[in-house]
Structure formats: structure tokens, C-alpha cells
Amino acid sequence: MYQKFVDWQSQIELAAGINFWVFTPISYSSQVVSGTKYQIIFAVGGKSTLTVSVYEPFEGDIQVEVLDKNFKEDSGDSLTSSLIGMIALVIAINY
């Protein structure tokens, strides 16, 4: 299942209206109803999560609905946060 969920990243990003650097499925549930309906929670950086409902019919394209965007302010990846911190330090030292 993991790879299938990761393969849906572009469709999920389109529905969410944002692109993610980190996109890791951390839990899901499924129900068969003339296709399969999934509820998936993705880790999308830091402590942020994205919860979506994806309906995969037996034939045809998936349908994505964003259920919850739980974005935390500190969700920047650690490399970006470290770089910003180093730049601020260099600026402070030079002044």
C-alpha cells in the first residue's frame, strides 16, 4: 500500500493546493464500496500532517478529498531551519 499512496502524491498535492518536500504515509484505513475508499494520514514535514480521503474505483481515476490540513508552524525541514539560523548568525557577526 505504501508505494500506491506515494504514487498518488501529485493528485493529492493538487487537491491540497500545495506541494510537499516530505510525503510519508503514516496510517490508513480502507473500505470496499464498488471500489476502495481510503482514509490516509501523511507526515508532510516537521509535526505537520495531511489527512485525505481517496476513492479508487475498480475502473477509472481516483478521487481525492482533503479532510484535514494539520500544518504546524515549525514544520520546515531541519536543513532549511539550520540554514536560516546560520545565515542569521553570519549577518549578526558581520554587523
PDB file of N, CA and C in Angstrom:
ATOM      1  N   MET A   1       0.808  -1.199   0.000  1.00  0.00           N
ATOM      2  CA  MET A   1       0.000   0.000   0.000  1.00  0.00           C
ATOM      3  C   MET A   1       0.854   1.268   0.000  1.00  0.00           C
ATOM      4  N   TYR A   2       1.947   1.249   0.731  1.00  0.00           N
ATOM      5  CA  TYR A   2       2.791   2.431   0.873  1.00  0.00           C
ATOM      6  C   TYR A   2       3.125   3.037  -0.491  1.00  0.00           C
ATOM      7  N   GLN A   3       3.604   2.217  -1.419  1.00  0.00           N
ATOM      8  CA  GLN A   3       4.019   2.740  -2.726  1.00  0.00           C
ATOM      9  C   GLN A   3       2.839   3.317  -3.494  1.00  0.00           C
ATOM     10  N   LYS A   4       1.682   2.673  -3.392  1.00  0.00           N
ATOM     11  CA  LYS A   4       0.488   3.189  -4.070  1.00  0.00           C
ATOM     12  C   LYS A   4       0.162   4.590  -3.562  1.00  0.00           C
ATOM     13  N   PHE A   5       0.222   4.782  -2.253  1.00  0.00           N
ATOM     14  CA  PHE A   5      -0.096   6.089  -1.673  1.00  0.00           C
ATOM     15  C   PHE A   5       0.924   7.142  -2.106  1.00  0.00           C
ATOM     16  N   VAL A   6       2.184   6.782  -2.144  1.00  0.00           N
ATOM     17  CA  VAL A   6       3.234   7.710  -2.579  1.00  0.00           C
ATOM     18  C   VAL A   6       3.047   8.048  -4.066  1.00  0.00           C
ATOM     19  N   ASP A   7       2.638   7.065  -4.862  1.00  0.00           N
ATOM     20  CA  ASP A   7       2.404   7.306  -6.286  1.00  0.00           C
ATOM     21  C   ASP A   7       1.274   8.308  -6.526  1.00  0.00           C
ATOM     22  N   TRP A   8       0.378   8.464  -5.578  1.00  0.00           N
ATOM     23  CA  TRP A   8      -0.745   9.403  -5.695  1.00  0.00           C
ATOM     24  C   TRP A   8      -0.360  10.818  -5.277  1.00  0.00           C
ATOM     25  N   GLN A   9       0.897  11.058  -4.938  1.00  0.00           N
ATOM     26  CA  GLN A   9       1.314  12.347  -4.383  1.00  0.00           C
ATOM     27  C   GLN A   9       0.866  13.532  -5.237  1.00  0.00           C
ATOM     28  N   SER A  10       1.073  13.484  -6.534  1.00  0.00           N
ATOM     29  CA  SER A  10       0.747  14.654  -7.369  1.00  0.00           C
ATOM     30  C   SER A  10      -0.748  14.959  -7.355  1.00  0.00           C
ATOM     31  N   GLN A  11      -1.602  13.930  -7.372  1.00  0.00           N
ATOM     32  CA  GLN A  11      -3.052  14.162  -7.320  1.00  0.00           C
ATOM     33  C   GLN A  11      -3.466  14.723  -5.958  1.00  0.00           C
ATOM     34  N   ILE A  12      -2.825  14.236  -4.896  1.00  0.00           N
ATOM     35  CA  ILE A  12      -3.146  14.709  -3.548  1.00  0.00           C
ATOM     36  C   ILE A  12      -2.651  16.143  -3.370  1.00  0.00           C
ATOM     37  N   GLU A  13      -1.460  16.450  -3.871  1.00  0.00           N
ATOM     38  CA  GLU A  13      -0.948  17.826  -3.799  1.00  0.00           C
ATOM     39  C   GLU A  13      -1.867  18.788  -4.556  1.00  0.00           C
ATOM     40  N   LEU A  14      -2.365  18.368  -5.697  1.00  0.00           N
ATOM     41  CA  LEU A  14      -3.276  19.200  -6.478  1.00  0.00           C
ATOM     42  C   LEU A  14      -4.547  19.492  -5.672  1.00  0.00           C
ATOM     43  N   ALA A  15      -5.099  18.472  -5.025  1.00  0.00           N
ATOM     44  CA  ALA A  15      -6.307  18.655  -4.213  1.00  0.00           C
ATOM     45  C   ALA A  15      -6.037  19.535  -2.996  1.00  0.00           C
ATOM     46  N   ALA A  16      -4.838  19.411  -2.413  1.00  0.00           N
ATOM     47  CA  ALA A  16      -4.484  20.185  -1.217  1.00  0.00           C
ATOM     48  C   ALA A  16      -4.053  21.601  -1.566  1.00  0.00           C
ATOM     49  N   GLY A  17      -3.657  21.818  -2.819  1.00  0.00           N
ATOM     50  CA  GLY A  17      -3.212  23.135  -3.245  1.00  0.00           C
ATOM     51  C   GLY A  17      -1.821  23.499  -2.764  1.00  0.00           C
ATOM     52  N   ILE A  18      -0.985  22.494  -2.511  1.00  0.00           N
ATOM     53  CA  ILE A  18       0.370  22.731  -2.014  1.00  0.00           C
ATOM     54  C   ILE A  18       1.248  21.540  -2.391  1.00  0.00           C
ATOM     55  N   ASN A  19       2.537  21.810  -2.625  1.00  0.00           N
ATOM     56  CA  ASN A  19       3.497  20.736  -2.884  1.00  0.00           C
ATOM     57  C   ASN A  19       4.276  20.454  -1.610  1.00  0.00           C
ATOM     58  N   PHE A  20       4.602  19.192  -1.404  1.00  0.00           N
ATOM     59  CA  PHE A  20       5.276  18.773  -0.179  1.00  0.00           C
ATOM     60  C   PHE A  20       6.659  18.213  -0.488  1.00  0.00           C
ATOM     61  N   TRP A  21       7.665  18.608   0.322  1.00  0.00           N
ATOM     62  CA  TRP A  21       9.005  18.025   0.236  1.00  0.00           C
ATOM     63  C   TRP A  21       9.018  16.669   0.902  1.00  0.00           C
ATOM     64  N   VAL A  22       8.289  16.574   2.016  1.00  0.00           N
ATOM     65  CA  VAL A  22       8.159  15.320   2.761  1.00  0.00           C
ATOM     66  C   VAL A  22       6.741  14.830   2.529  1.00  0.00           C
ATOM     67  N   PHE A  23       6.573  13.547   2.213  1.00  0.00           N
ATOM     68  CA  PHE A  23       5.242  12.999   1.925  1.00  0.00           C
ATOM     69  C   PHE A  23       5.275  11.520   2.280  1.00  0.00           C
ATOM     70  N   THR A  24       5.038  11.214   3.551  1.00  0.00           N
ATOM     71  CA  THR A  24       5.168   9.856   4.046  1.00  0.00           C
ATOM     72  C   THR A  24       3.853   9.375   4.652  1.00  0.00           C
ATOM     73  N   PRO A  25       3.246   8.329   4.088  1.00  0.00           N
ATOM     74  CA  PRO A  25       2.030   7.796   4.693  1.00  0.00           C
ATOM     75  C   PRO A  25       2.360   7.195   6.060  1.00  0.00           C
ATOM     76  N   ILE A  26       1.579   7.605   7.090  1.00  0.00           N
ATOM     77  CA  ILE A  26       1.862   7.081   8.433  1.00  0.00           C
ATOM     78  C   ILE A  26       0.738   6.194   8.959  1.00  0.00           C
ATOM     79  N   SER A  27      -0.472   6.325   8.406  1.00  0.00           N
ATOM     80  CA  SER A  27      -1.548   5.396   8.767  1.00  0.00           C
ATOM     81  C   SER A  27      -2.654   5.483   7.731  1.00  0.00           C
ATOM     82  N   TYR A  28      -3.434   4.409   7.652  1.00  0.00           N
ATOM     83  CA  TYR A  28      -4.564   4.410   6.727  1.00  0.00           C
ATOM     84  C   TYR A  28      -5.618   3.408   7.176  1.00  0.00           C
ATOM     85  N   SER A  29      -6.827   3.617   6.675  1.00  0.00           N
ATOM     86  CA  SER A  29      -7.894   2.637   6.816  1.00  0.00           C
ATOM     87  C   SER A  29      -8.543   2.521   5.451  1.00  0.00           C
ATOM     88  N   SER A  30      -9.220   1.408   5.195  1.00  0.00           N
ATOM     89  CA  SER A  30      -9.847   1.226   3.891  1.00  0.00           C
ATOM     90  C   SER A  30     -11.193   0.539   4.044  1.00  0.00           C
ATOM     91  N   GLN A  31     -12.047   0.772   3.027  1.00  0.00           N
ATOM     92  CA  GLN A  31     -13.367   0.169   2.987  1.00  0.00           C
ATOM     93  C   GLN A  31     -13.695  -0.108   1.527  1.00  0.00           C
ATOM     94  N   VAL A  32     -14.194  -1.300   1.231  1.00  0.00           N
ATOM     95  CA  VAL A  32     -14.549  -1.649  -0.137  1.00  0.00           C
ATOM     96  C   VAL A  32     -16.009  -1.278  -0.375  1.00  0.00           C
ATOM     97  N   VAL A  33     -16.219  -0.379  -1.360  1.00  0.00           N
ATOM     98  CA  VAL A  33     -17.554   0.054  -1.767  1.00  0.00           C
ATOM     99  C   VAL A  33     -17.522   0.343  -3.272  1.00  0.00           C
ATOM    100  N   SER A  34     -17.823  -0.638  -4.091  1.00  0.00           N
ATOM    101  CA  SER A  34     -17.705  -0.536  -5.556  1.00  0.00           C
ATOM    102  C   SER A  34     -16.393   0.131  -5.967  1.00  0.00           C
ATOM    103  N   GLY A  35     -15.348  -0.279  -5.323  1.00  0.00           N
ATOM    104  CA  GLY A  35     -14.010   0.273  -5.425  1.00  0.00           C
ATOM    105  C   GLY A  35     -13.467   0.255  -4.007  1.00  0.00           C
ATOM    106  N   THR A  36     -12.427   1.008  -3.756  1.00  0.00           N
ATOM    107  CA  THR A  36     -11.882   1.074  -2.400  1.00  0.00           C
ATOM    108  C   THR A  36     -11.780   2.524  -1.970  1.00  0.00           C
ATOM    109  N   LYS A  37     -12.257   2.797  -0.766  1.00  0.00           N
ATOM    110  CA  LYS A  37     -12.150   4.133  -0.193  1.00  0.00           C
ATOM    111  C   LYS A  37     -11.098   4.063   0.912  1.00  0.00           C
ATOM    112  N   TYR A  38     -10.106   4.949   0.815  1.00  0.00           N
ATOM    113  CA  TYR A  38      -9.027   5.001   1.794  1.00  0.00           C
ATOM    114  C   TYR A  38      -9.096   6.313   2.563  1.00  0.00           C
ATOM    115  N   GLN A  39      -8.799   6.247   3.837  1.00  0.00           N
ATOM    116  CA  GLN A  39      -8.509   7.452   4.600  1.00  0.00           C
ATOM    117  C   GLN A  39      -7.055   7.333   5.010  1.00  0.00           C
ATOM    118  N   ILE A  40      -6.242   8.312   4.581  1.00  0.00           N
ATOM    119  CA  ILE A  40      -4.788   8.214   4.749  1.00  0.00           C
ATOM    120  C   ILE A  40      -4.281   9.461   5.469  1.00  0.00           C
ATOM    121  N   ILE A  41      -3.377   9.250   6.420  1.00  0.00           N
ATOM    122  CA  ILE A  41      -2.702  10.361   7.087  1.00  0.00           C
ATOM    123  C   ILE A  41      -1.248  10.346   6.626  1.00  0.00           C
ATOM    124  N   PHE A  42      -0.797  11.501   6.109  1.00  0.00           N
ATOM    125  CA  PHE A  42       0.572  11.654   5.644  1.00  0.00           C
ATOM    126  C   PHE A  42       1.328  12.586   6.572  1.00  0.00           C
ATOM    127  N   ALA A  43       2.577  12.252   6.888  1.00  0.00           N
ATOM    128  CA  ALA A  43       3.500  13.204   7.518  1.00  0.00           C
ATOM    129  C   ALA A  43       4.040  14.045   6.377  1.00  0.00           C
ATOM    130  N   VAL A  44       3.960  15.387   6.532  1.00  0.00           N
ATOM    131  CA  VAL A  44       4.358  16.269   5.432  1.00  0.00           C
ATOM    132  C   VAL A  44       5.434  17.267   5.856  1.00  0.00           C
ATOM    133  N   GLY A  45       6.162  16.941   6.904  1.00  0.00           N
ATOM    134  CA  GLY A  45       7.265  17.794   7.349  1.00  0.00           C
ATOM    135  C   GLY A  45       7.074  18.238   8.784  1.00  0.00           C
ATOM    136  N   GLY A  46       8.133  18.154   9.562  1.00  0.00           N
ATOM    137  CA  GLY A  46       8.052  18.539  10.970  1.00  0.00           C
ATOM    138  C   GLY A  46       6.972  17.742  11.680  1.00  0.00           C
ATOM    139  N   LYS A  47       6.087  18.459  12.370  1.00  0.00           N
ATOM    140  CA  LYS A  47       4.976  17.819  13.074  1.00  0.00           C
ATOM    141  C   LYS A  47       3.673  17.940  12.294  1.00  0.00           C
ATOM    142  N   SER A  48       3.749  18.364  11.041  1.00  0.00           N
ATOM    143  CA  SER A  48       2.560  18.591  10.220  1.00  0.00           C
ATOM    144  C   SER A  48       2.065  17.304   9.583  1.00  0.00           C
ATOM    145  N   THR A  49       0.728  17.214   9.454  1.00  0.00           N
ATOM    146  CA  THR A  49       0.114  16.065   8.802  1.00  0.00           C
ATOM    147  C   THR A  49      -0.958  16.543   7.825  1.00  0.00           C
ATOM    148  N   LEU A  50      -1.290  15.669   6.911  1.00  0.00           N
ATOM    149  CA  LEU A  50      -2.361  15.899   5.954  1.00  0.00           C
ATOM    150  C   LEU A  50      -3.217  14.646   5.948  1.00  0.00           C
ATOM    151  N   THR A  51      -4.521  14.814   6.146  1.00  0.00           N
ATOM    152  CA  THR A  51      -5.443  13.682   6.125  1.00  0.00           C
ATOM    153  C   THR A  51      -6.314  13.799   4.879  1.00  0.00           C
ATOM    154  N   VAL A  52      -6.358  12.733   4.090  1.00  0.00           N
ATOM    155  CA  VAL A  52      -7.145  12.737   2.859  1.00  0.00           C
ATOM    156  C   VAL A  52      -8.017  11.492   2.775  1.00  0.00           C
ATOM    157  N   SER A  53      -9.070  11.635   1.997  1.00  0.00           N
ATOM    158  CA  SER A  53      -9.907  10.504   1.621  1.00  0.00           C
ATOM    159  C   SER A  53      -9.689  10.295   0.133  1.00  0.00           C
ATOM    160  N   VAL A  54      -9.344   9.068  -0.248  1.00  0.00           N
ATOM    161  CA  VAL A  54      -9.123   8.750  -1.656  1.00  0.00           C
ATOM    162  C   VAL A  54     -10.052   7.607  -2.027  1.00  0.00           C
ATOM    163  N   TYR A  55     -10.861   7.843  -3.065  1.00  0.00           N
ATOM    164  CA  TYR A  55     -11.716   6.787  -3.592  1.00  0.00           C
ATOM    165  C   TYR A  55     -11.087   6.249  -4.862  1.00  0.00           C
ATOM    166  N   GLU A  56     -10.793   4.965  -4.879  1.00  0.00           N
ATOM    167  CA  GLU A  56     -10.210   4.300  -6.042  1.00  0.00           C
ATOM    168  C   GLU A  56     -11.251   3.335  -6.608  1.00  0.00           C
ATOM    169  N   PRO A  57     -11.947   3.742  -7.682  1.00  0.00           N
ATOM    170  CA  PRO A  57     -12.951   2.845  -8.270  1.00  0.00           C
ATOM    171  C   PRO A  57     -12.275   1.648  -8.934  1.00  0.00           C
ATOM    172  N   PHE A  58     -13.054   0.616  -9.179  1.00  0.00           N
ATOM    173  CA  PHE A  58     -12.484  -0.548  -9.855  1.00  0.00           C
ATOM    174  C   PHE A  58     -11.965  -0.170 -11.240  1.00  0.00           C
ATOM    175  N   GLU A  59     -12.611   0.799 -11.878  1.00  0.00           N
ATOM    176  CA  GLU A  59     -12.162   1.314 -13.169  1.00  0.00           C
ATOM    177  C   GLU A  59     -12.201   2.832 -13.115  1.00  0.00           C
ATOM    178  N   GLY A  60     -11.198   3.474 -13.680  1.00  0.00           N
ATOM    179  CA  GLY A  60     -11.201   4.932 -13.738  1.00  0.00           C
ATOM    180  C   GLY A  60     -10.198   5.555 -12.786  1.00  0.00           C
ATOM    181  N   ASP A  61     -10.248   6.890 -12.733  1.00  0.00           N
ATOM    182  CA  ASP A  61      -9.296   7.664 -11.946  1.00  0.00           C
ATOM    183  C   ASP A  61      -9.720   7.786 -10.493  1.00  0.00           C
ATOM    184  N   ILE A  62      -8.734   8.018  -9.632  1.00  0.00           N
ATOM    185  CA  ILE A  62      -9.016   8.210  -8.214  1.00  0.00           C
ATOM    186  C   ILE A  62      -9.670   9.574  -7.995  1.00  0.00           C
ATOM    187  N   GLN A  63     -10.393   9.681  -6.879  1.00  0.00           N
ATOM    188  CA  GLN A  63     -10.994  10.939  -6.455  1.00  0.00           C
ATOM    189  C   GLN A  63     -10.427  11.259  -5.084  1.00  0.00           C
ATOM    190  N   VAL A  64      -9.909  12.481  -4.916  1.00  0.00           N
ATOM    191  CA  VAL A  64      -9.237  12.878  -3.678  1.00  0.00           C
ATOM    192  C   VAL A  64     -10.027  13.973  -2.992  1.00  0.00           C
ATOM    193  N   GLU A  65     -10.194  13.832  -1.683  1.00  0.00           N
ATOM    194  CA  GLU A  65     -10.808  14.880  -0.865  1.00  0.00           C
ATOM    195  C   GLU A  65      -9.897  15.130   0.332  1.00  0.00           C
ATOM    196  N   VAL A  66      -9.525  16.382   0.535  1.00  0.00           N
ATOM    197  CA  VAL A  66      -8.697  16.740   1.689  1.00  0.00           C
ATOM    198  C   VAL A  66      -9.619  16.860   2.895  1.00  0.00           C
ATOM    199  N   LEU A  67      -9.312  16.109   3.956  1.00  0.00           N
ATOM    200  CA  LEU A  67     -10.128  16.138   5.159  1.00  0.00           C
ATOM    201  C   LEU A  67      -9.571  17.078   6.220  1.00  0.00           C
ATOM    202  N   ASP A  68      -8.226  17.133   6.342  1.00  0.00           N
ATOM    203  CA  ASP A  68      -7.618  17.968   7.378  1.00  0.00           C
ATOM    204  C   ASP A  68      -6.192  18.337   6.991  1.00  0.00           C
ATOM    205  N   LYS A  69      -5.905  19.641   7.054  1.00  0.00           N
ATOM    206  CA  LYS A  69      -4.541  20.132   6.885  1.00  0.00           C
ATOM    207  C   LYS A  69      -4.063  20.566   8.260  1.00  0.00           C
ATOM    208  N   ASN A  70      -3.308  19.713   8.920  1.00  0.00           N
ATOM    209  CA  ASN A  70      -2.810  19.995  10.264  1.00  0.00           C
ATOM    210  C   ASN A  70      -1.360  20.458  10.144  1.00  0.00           C
ATOM    211  N   PHE A  71      -1.193  21.704   9.666  1.00  0.00           N
ATOM    212  CA  PHE A  71       0.145  22.237   9.433  1.00  0.00           C
ATOM    213  C   PHE A  71       0.620  22.988  10.663  1.00  0.00           C
ATOM    214  N   LYS A  72       1.751  22.582  11.194  1.00  0.00           N
ATOM    215  CA  LYS A  72       2.357  23.230  12.357  1.00  0.00           C
ATOM    216  C   LYS A  72       3.338  24.284  11.887  1.00  0.00           C
ATOM    217  N   GLU A  73       3.458  25.370  12.635  1.00  0.00           N
ATOM    218  CA  GLU A  73       4.344  26.473  12.263  1.00  0.00           C
ATOM    219  C   GLU A  73       5.795  26.036  12.142  1.00  0.00           C
ATOM    220  N   ASP A  74       6.215  25.078  12.937  1.00  0.00           N
ATOM    221  CA  ASP A  74       7.604  24.625  12.920  1.00  0.00           C
ATOM    222  C   ASP A  74       7.813  23.480  11.948  1.00  0.00           C
ATOM    223  N   SER A  75       7.001  23.416  10.891  1.00  0.00           N
ATOM    224  CA  SER A  75       7.056  22.264  10.005  1.00  0.00           C
ATOM    225  C   SER A  75       8.160  22.321   8.966  1.00  0.00           C
ATOM    226  N   GLY A  76       8.951  23.386   8.927  1.00  0.00           N
ATOM    227  CA  GLY A  76      10.049  23.452   7.965  1.00  0.00           C
ATOM    228  C   GLY A  76      11.031  22.326   8.212  1.00  0.00           C
ATOM    229  N   ASP A  77      11.629  21.827   7.135  1.00  0.00           N
ATOM    230  CA  ASP A  77      12.578  20.741   7.339  1.00  0.00           C
ATOM    231  C   ASP A  77      13.797  21.264   8.100  1.00  0.00           C
ATOM    232  N   SER A  78      14.473  20.378   8.772  1.00  0.00           N
ATOM    233  CA  SER A  78      15.570  20.784   9.649  1.00  0.00           C
ATOM    234  C   SER A  78      16.719  21.420   8.881  1.00  0.00           C
ATOM    235  N   LEU A  79      16.964  21.007   7.639  1.00  0.00           N
ATOM    236  CA  LEU A  79      18.041  21.607   6.850  1.00  0.00           C
ATOM    237  C   LEU A  79      17.734  23.080   6.585  1.00  0.00           C
ATOM    238  N   THR A  80      16.522  23.392   6.185  1.00  0.00           N
ATOM    239  CA  THR A  80      16.135  24.788   5.937  1.00  0.00           C
ATOM    240  C   THR A  80      16.245  25.602   7.215  1.00  0.00           C
ATOM    241  N   SER A  81      15.746  25.055   8.317  1.00  0.00           N
ATOM    242  CA  SER A  81      15.822  25.763   9.591  1.00  0.00           C
ATOM    243  C   SER A  81      17.271  26.022   9.983  1.00  0.00           C
ATOM    244  N   SER A  82      18.143  25.046   9.773  1.00  0.00           N
ATOM    245  CA  SER A  82      19.561  25.208  10.107  1.00  0.00           C
ATOM    246  C   SER A  82      20.208  26.271   9.236  1.00  0.00           C
ATOM    247  N   LEU A  83      19.890  26.265   7.941  1.00  0.00           N
ATOM    248  CA  LEU A  83      20.460  27.266   7.031  1.00  0.00           C
ATOM    249  C   LEU A  83      20.018  28.670   7.407  1.00  0.00           C
ATOM    250  N   ILE A  84      18.768  28.847   7.732  1.00  0.00           N
ATOM    251  CA  ILE A  84      18.264  30.162   8.135  1.00  0.00           C
ATOM    252  C   ILE A  84      18.982  30.621   9.402  1.00  0.00           C
ATOM    253  N   GLY A  85      19.166  29.706  10.342  1.00  0.00           N
ATOM    254  CA  GLY A  85      19.874  30.027  11.576  1.00  0.00           C
ATOM    255  C   GLY A  85      21.306  30.439  11.310  1.00  0.00           C
ATOM    256  N   MET A  86      22.000  29.731  10.412  1.00  0.00           N
ATOM    257  CA  MET A  86      23.393  30.070  10.093  1.00  0.00           C
ATOM    258  C   MET A  86      23.485  31.424   9.388  1.00  0.00           C
ATOM    259  N   ILE A  87      22.565  31.710   8.478  1.00  0.00           N
ATOM    260  CA  ILE A  87      22.568  32.993   7.791  1.00  0.00           C
ATOM    261  C   ILE A  87      22.358  34.134   8.781  1.00  0.00           C
ATOM    262  N   ALA A  88      21.431  33.955   9.696  1.00  0.00           N
ATOM    263  CA  ALA A  88      21.192  34.984  10.723  1.00  0.00           C
ATOM    264  C   ALA A  88      22.433  35.210  11.574  1.00  0.00           C
ATOM    265  N   LEU A  89      23.145  34.128  11.901  1.00  0.00           N
ATOM    266  CA  LEU A  89      24.364  34.247  12.697  1.00  0.00           C
ATOM    267  C   LEU A  89      25.446  34.990  11.924  1.00  0.00           C
ATOM    268  N   VAL A  90      25.614  34.684  10.649  1.00  0.00           N
ATOM    269  CA  VAL A  90      26.618  35.359   9.826  1.00  0.00           C
ATOM    270  C   VAL A  90      26.292  36.857   9.734  1.00  0.00           C
ATOM    271  N   ILE A  91      25.042  37.192   9.536  1.00  0.00           N
ATOM    272  CA  ILE A  91      24.637  38.601   9.460  1.00  0.00           C
ATOM    273  C   ILE A  91      24.927  39.302  10.784  1.00  0.00           C
ATOM    274  N   ALA A  92      24.594  38.639  11.889  1.00  0.00           N
ATOM    275  CA  ALA A  92      24.824  39.240  13.211  1.00  0.00           C
ATOM    276  C   ALA A  92      26.316  39.463  13.474  1.00  0.00           C
ATOM    277  N   ILE A  93      27.160  38.531  13.063  1.00  0.00           N
ATOM    278  CA  ILE A  93      28.604  38.645  13.289  1.00  0.00           C
ATOM    279  C   ILE A  93      29.190  39.781  12.444  1.00  0.00           C
ATOM    280  N   ASN A  94      28.690  39.967  11.251  1.00  0.00           N
ATOM    281  CA  ASN A  94      29.208  40.982  10.341  1.00  0.00           C
ATOM    282  C   ASN A  94      28.728  42.391  10.688  1.00  0.00           C
ATOM    283  N   TYR A  95      27.802  42.535  11.580  1.00  0.00           N
ATOM    284  CA  TYR A  95      27.317  43.873  11.944  1.00  0.00           C
ATOM    285  C   TYR A  95      27.813  44.224  13.287  1.00  0.00           C
TER     286      TYR A  95
END
